[in-house]
Coordinates of N, CA and C in Angstrom, one line a residue:
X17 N -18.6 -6.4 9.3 CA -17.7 -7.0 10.2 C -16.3 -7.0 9.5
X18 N -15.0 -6.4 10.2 CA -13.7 -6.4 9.8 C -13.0 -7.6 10.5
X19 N -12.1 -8.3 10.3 CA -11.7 -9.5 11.1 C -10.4 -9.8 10.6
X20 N -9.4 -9.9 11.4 CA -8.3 -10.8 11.1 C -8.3 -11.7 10.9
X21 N -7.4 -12.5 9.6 CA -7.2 -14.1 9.9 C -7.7 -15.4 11.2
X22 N -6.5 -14.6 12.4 CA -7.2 -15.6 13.3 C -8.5 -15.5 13.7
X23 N -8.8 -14.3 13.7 CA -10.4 -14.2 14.4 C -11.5 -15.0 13.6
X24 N -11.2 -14.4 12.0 CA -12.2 -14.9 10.9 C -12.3 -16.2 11.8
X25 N -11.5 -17.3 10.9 CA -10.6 -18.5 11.4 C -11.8 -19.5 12.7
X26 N -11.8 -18.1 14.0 CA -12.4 -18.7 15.1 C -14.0 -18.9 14.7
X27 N -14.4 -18.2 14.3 CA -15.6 -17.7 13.7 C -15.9 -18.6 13.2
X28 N -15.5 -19.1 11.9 CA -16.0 -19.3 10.9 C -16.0 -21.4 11.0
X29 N -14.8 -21.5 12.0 CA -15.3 -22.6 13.3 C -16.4 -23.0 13.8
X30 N -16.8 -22.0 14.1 CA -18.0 -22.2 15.2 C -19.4 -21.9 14.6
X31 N -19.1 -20.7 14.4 CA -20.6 -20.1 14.0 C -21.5 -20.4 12.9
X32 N -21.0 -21.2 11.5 CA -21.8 -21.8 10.4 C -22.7 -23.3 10.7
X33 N -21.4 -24.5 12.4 CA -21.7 -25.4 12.4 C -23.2 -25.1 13.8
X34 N -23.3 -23.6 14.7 CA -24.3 -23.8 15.0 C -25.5 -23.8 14.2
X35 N -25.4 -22.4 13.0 CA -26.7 -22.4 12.5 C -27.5 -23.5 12.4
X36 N -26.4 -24.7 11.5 CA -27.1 -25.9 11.2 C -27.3 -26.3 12.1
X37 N -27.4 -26.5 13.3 CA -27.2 -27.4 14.4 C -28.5 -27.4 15.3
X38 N -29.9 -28.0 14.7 CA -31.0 -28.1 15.5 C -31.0 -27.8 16.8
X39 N -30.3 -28.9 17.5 CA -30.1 -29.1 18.9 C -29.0 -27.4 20.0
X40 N -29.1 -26.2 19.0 CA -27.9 -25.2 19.3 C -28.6 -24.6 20.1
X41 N -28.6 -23.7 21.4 CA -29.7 -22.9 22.0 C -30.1 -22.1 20.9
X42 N -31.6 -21.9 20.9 CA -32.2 -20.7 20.2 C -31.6 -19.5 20.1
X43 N -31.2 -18.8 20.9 CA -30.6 -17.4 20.5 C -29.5 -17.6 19.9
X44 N -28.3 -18.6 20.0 CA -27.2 -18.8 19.6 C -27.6 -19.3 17.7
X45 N -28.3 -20.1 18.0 CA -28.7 -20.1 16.3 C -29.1 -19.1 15.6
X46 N -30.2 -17.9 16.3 CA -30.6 -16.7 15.6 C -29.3 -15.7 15.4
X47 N -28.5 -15.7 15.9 CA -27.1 -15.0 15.7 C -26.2 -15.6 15.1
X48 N -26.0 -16.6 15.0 CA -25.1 -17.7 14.2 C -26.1 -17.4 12.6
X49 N -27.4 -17.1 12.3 CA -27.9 -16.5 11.2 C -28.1 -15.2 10.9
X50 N -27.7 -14.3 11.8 CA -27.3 -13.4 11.2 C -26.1 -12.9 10.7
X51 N -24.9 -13.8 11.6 CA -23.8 -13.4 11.3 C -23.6 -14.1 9.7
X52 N -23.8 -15.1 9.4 CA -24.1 -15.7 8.3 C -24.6 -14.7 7.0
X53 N -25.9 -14.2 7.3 CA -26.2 -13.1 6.7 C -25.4 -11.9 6.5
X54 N -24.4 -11.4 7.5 CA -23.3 -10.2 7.2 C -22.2 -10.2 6.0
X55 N -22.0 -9.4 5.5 CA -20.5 -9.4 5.0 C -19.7 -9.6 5.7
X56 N -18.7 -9.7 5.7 CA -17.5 -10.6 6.5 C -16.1 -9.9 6.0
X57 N -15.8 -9.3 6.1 CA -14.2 -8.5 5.3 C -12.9 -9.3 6.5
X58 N -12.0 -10.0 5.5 CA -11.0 -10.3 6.5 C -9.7 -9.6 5.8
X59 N -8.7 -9.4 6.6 CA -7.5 -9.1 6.6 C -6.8 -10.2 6.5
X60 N -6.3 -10.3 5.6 CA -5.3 -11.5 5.9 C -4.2 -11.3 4.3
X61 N -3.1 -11.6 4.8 CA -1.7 -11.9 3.6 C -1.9 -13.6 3.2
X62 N -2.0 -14.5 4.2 CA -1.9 -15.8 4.0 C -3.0 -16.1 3.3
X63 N -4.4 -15.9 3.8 CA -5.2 -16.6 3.3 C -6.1 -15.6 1.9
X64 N -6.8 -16.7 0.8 CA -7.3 -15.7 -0.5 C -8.6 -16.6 -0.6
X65 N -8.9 -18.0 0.0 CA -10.2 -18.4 -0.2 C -11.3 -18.6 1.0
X66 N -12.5 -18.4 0.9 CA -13.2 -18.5 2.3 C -14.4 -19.2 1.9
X67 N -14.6 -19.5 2.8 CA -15.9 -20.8 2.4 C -17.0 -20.1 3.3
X68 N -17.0 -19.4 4.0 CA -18.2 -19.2 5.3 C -18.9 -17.8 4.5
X69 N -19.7 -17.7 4.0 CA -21.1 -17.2 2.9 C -20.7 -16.0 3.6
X70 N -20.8 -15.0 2.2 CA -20.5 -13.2 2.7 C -19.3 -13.0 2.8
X71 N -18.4 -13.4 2.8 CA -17.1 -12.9 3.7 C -16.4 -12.8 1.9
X72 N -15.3 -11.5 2.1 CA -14.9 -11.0 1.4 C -13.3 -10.6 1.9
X73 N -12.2 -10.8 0.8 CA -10.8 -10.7 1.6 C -10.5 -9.1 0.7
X74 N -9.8 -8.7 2.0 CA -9.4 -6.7 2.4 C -8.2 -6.8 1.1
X75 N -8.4 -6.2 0.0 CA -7.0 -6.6 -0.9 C -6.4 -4.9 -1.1
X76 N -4.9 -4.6 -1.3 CA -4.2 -3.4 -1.3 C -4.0 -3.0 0.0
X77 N -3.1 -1.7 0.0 CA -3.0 -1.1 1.7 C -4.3 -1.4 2.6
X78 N -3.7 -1.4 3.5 CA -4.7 -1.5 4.4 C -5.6 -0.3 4.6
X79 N -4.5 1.2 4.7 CA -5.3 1.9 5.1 C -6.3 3.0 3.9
X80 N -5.6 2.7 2.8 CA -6.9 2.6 1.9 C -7.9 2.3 1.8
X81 N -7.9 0.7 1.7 CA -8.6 -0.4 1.7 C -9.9 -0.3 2.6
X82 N -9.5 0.3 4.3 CA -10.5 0.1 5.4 C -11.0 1.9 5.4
X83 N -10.6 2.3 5.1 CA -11.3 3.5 4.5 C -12.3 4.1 3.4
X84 N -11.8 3.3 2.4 CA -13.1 2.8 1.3 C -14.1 2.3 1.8
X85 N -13.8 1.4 2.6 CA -15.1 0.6 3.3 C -15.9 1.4 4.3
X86 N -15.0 2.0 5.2 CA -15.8 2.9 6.2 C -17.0 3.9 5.3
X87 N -16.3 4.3 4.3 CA -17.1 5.4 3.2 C -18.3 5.1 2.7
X88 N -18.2 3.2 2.4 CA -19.2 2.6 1.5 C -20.4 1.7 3.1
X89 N -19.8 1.9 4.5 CA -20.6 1.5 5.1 C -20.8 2.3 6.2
X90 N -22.1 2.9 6.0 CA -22.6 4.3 6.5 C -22.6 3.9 8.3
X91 N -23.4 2.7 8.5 CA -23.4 2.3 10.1 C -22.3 2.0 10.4
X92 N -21.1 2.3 9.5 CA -20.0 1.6 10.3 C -19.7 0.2 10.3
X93 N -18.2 0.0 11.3 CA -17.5 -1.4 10.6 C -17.3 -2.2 12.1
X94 N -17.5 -3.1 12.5 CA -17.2 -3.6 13.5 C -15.9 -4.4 13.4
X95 N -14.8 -4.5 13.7 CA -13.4 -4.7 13.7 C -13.5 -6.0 15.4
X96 N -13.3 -7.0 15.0 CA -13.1 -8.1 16.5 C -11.7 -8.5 16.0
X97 N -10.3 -7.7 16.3 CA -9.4 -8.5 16.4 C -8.6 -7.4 16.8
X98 N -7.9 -7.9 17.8 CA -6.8 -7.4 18.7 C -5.5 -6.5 18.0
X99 N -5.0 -7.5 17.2 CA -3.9 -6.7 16.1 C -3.9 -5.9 15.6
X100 N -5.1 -6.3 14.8 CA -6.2 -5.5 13.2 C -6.0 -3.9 13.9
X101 N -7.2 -4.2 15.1 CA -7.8 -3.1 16.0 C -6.1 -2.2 16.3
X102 N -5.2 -2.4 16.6 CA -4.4 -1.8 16.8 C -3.9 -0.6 16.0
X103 N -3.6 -2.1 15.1 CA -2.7 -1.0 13.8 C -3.9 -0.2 13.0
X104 N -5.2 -0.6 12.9 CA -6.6 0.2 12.3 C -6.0 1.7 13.3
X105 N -5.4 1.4 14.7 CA -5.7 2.8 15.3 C -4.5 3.5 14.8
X106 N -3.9 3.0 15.0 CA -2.4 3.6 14.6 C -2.6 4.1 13.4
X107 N -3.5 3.7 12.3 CA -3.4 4.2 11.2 C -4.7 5.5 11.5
X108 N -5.0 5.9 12.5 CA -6.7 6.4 12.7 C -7.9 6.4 12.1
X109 N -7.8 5.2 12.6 CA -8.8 4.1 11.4 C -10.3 4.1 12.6
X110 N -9.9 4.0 13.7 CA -11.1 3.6 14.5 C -11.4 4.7 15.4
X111 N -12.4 5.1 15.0 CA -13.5 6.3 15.8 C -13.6 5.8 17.2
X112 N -14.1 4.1 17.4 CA -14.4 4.3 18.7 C -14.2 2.9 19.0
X113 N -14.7 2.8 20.3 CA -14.1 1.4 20.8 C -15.1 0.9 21.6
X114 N -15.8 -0.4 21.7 CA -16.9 -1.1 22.4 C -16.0 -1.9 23.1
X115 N -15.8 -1.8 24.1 CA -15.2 -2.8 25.4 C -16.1 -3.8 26.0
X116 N -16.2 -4.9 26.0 CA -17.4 -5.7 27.1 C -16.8 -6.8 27.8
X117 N -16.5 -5.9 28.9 CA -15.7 -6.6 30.2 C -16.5 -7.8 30.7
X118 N -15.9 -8.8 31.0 CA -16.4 -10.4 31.5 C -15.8 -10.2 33.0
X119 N -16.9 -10.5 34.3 CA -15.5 -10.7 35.1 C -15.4 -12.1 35.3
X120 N -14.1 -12.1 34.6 CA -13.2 -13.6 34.8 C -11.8 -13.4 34.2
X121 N -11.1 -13.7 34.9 CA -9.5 -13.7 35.0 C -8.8 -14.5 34.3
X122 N -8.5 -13.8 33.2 CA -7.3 -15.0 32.1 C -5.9 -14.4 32.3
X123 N -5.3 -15.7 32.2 CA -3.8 -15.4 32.9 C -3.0 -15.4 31.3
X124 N -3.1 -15.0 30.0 CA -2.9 -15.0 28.7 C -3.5 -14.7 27.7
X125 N -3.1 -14.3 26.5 CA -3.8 -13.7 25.3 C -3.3 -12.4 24.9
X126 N -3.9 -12.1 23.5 CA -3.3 -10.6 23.1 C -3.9 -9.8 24.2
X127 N -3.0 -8.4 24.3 CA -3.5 -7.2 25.0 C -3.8 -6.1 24.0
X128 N -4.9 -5.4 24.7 CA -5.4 -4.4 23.4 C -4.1 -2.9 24.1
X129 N -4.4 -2.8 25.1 CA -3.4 -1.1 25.1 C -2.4 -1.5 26.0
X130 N -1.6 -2.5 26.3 CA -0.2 -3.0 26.8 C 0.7 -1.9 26.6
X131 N 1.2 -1.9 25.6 CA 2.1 -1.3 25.0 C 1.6 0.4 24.0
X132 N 0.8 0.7 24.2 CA 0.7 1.5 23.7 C -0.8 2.2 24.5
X133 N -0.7 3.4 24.5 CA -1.8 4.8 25.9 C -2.6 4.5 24.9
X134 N -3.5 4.9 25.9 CA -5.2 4.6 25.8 C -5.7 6.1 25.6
X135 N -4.6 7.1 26.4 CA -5.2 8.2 26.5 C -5.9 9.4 25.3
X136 N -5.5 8.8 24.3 CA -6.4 9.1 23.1 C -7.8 9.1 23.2
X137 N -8.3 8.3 23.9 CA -9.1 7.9 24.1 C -10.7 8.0 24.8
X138 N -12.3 9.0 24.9 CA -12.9 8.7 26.3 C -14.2 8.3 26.4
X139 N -14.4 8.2 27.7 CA -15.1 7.1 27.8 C -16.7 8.1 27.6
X140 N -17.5 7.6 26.8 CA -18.6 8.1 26.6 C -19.6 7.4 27.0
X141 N -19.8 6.2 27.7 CA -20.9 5.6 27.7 C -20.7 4.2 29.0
X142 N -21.4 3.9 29.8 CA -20.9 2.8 30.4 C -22.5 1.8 30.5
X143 N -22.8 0.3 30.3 CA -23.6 -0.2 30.2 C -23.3 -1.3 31.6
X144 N -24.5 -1.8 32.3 CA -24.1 -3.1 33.5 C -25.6 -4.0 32.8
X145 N -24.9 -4.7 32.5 CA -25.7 -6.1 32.5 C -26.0 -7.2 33.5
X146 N -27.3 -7.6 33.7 CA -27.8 -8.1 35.3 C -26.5 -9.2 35.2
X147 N -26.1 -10.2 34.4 CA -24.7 -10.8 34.6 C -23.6 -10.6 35.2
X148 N -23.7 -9.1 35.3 CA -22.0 -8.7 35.7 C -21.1 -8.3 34.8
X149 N -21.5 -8.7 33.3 CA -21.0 -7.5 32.3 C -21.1 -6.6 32.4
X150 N -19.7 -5.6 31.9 CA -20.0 -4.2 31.6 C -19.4 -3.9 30.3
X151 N -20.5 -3.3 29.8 CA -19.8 -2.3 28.4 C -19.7 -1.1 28.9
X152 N -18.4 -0.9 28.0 CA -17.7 0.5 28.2 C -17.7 1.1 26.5
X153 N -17.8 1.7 26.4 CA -18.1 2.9 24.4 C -17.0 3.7 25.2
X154 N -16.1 3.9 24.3 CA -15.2 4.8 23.6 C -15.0 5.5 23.1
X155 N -14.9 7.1 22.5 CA -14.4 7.7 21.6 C -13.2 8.4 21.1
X156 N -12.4 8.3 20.1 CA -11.3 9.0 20.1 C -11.5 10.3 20.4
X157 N -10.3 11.2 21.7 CA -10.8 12.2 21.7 C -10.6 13.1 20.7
X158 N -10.6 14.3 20.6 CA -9.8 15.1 19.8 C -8.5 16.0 20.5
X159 N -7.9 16.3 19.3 CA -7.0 17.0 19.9 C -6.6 18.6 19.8
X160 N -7.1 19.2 20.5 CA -6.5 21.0 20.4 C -4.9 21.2 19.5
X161 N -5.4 21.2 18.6 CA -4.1 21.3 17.5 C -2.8 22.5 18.5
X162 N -3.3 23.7 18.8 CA -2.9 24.8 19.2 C -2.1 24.2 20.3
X163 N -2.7 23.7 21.6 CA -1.9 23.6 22.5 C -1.6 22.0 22.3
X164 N -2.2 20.7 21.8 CA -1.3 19.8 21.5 C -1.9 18.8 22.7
X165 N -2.9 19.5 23.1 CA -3.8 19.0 24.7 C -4.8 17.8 23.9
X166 N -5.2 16.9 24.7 CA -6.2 15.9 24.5 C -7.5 16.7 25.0
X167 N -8.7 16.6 24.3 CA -10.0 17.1 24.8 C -11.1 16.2 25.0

């Protein structure tokens, strides 16, 4: 797991005080222990100490840094932060992208492709959950060097 400051931050909030938390739904405790169990890599300039077990701070360039890691973690890196996830792309840091659309309407918050095309981007996979979620998978496309075309 890759994470920004704030994300860690939200996380590391919430999810240590379910584990312990007898009274927490069952599934929410079994995932509150494994996240617990994960490595934890945060990005952050401000912060150098973490108290929440596994977690490890991203030190040097960034795009060094998250490239080493990609190398040294064969399944891959899950990235939950909006900023991170951006500039990771901008630096083409991120292969692919897991979308999981809620339907409910917030009128604020970061935007993931506001300001910047998606069209890099396609869609390889779509999931519906009996809830009304949907996951959407992502792949960066490639690009036909020759004509300069997205494929």
């Amino acid at each position: 797991m890759l994470w920004g400051r704030k994300v860690y931050e939200l996380m590391e909030d919430y999810w240590p005080a379910v584990a312990r938390d007898p009274k927490a739904p069952r599934l929410q405790r079994e995932w509150a222990h494994k996240l617990d169990a994960q490595v934890k890599y945060v990005v952050s300039a401000k912060r150098r100490d973490f108290t929440w077990s596994n977690t490890r701070r991203v030190t040097g360039p960034l795009a060094a840094a998250v490239a080493a890691l990609k190398r040294r973690t064969p399944r891959g890196l899950l990235a939950g932060s909006p900023t991170l996830s951006k500039e990771l792309d901008r630096l083409g840091l991120v292969d692919e992208y897991l979308l999981v659309v809620h339907p409910v309407v917030a009128g604020h918050g970061p935007y993931l492709f506001l300001d910047w095309r998606a069209s890099h981007l396609r869609l390889v996979q779509t999931k519906r959950f009996k809830s009304g979620v949907v996951a959407l998978r992502y792949r960066r496309a490639s690009v036909d060097r020759a004509s300069g075309m997205t494929v």
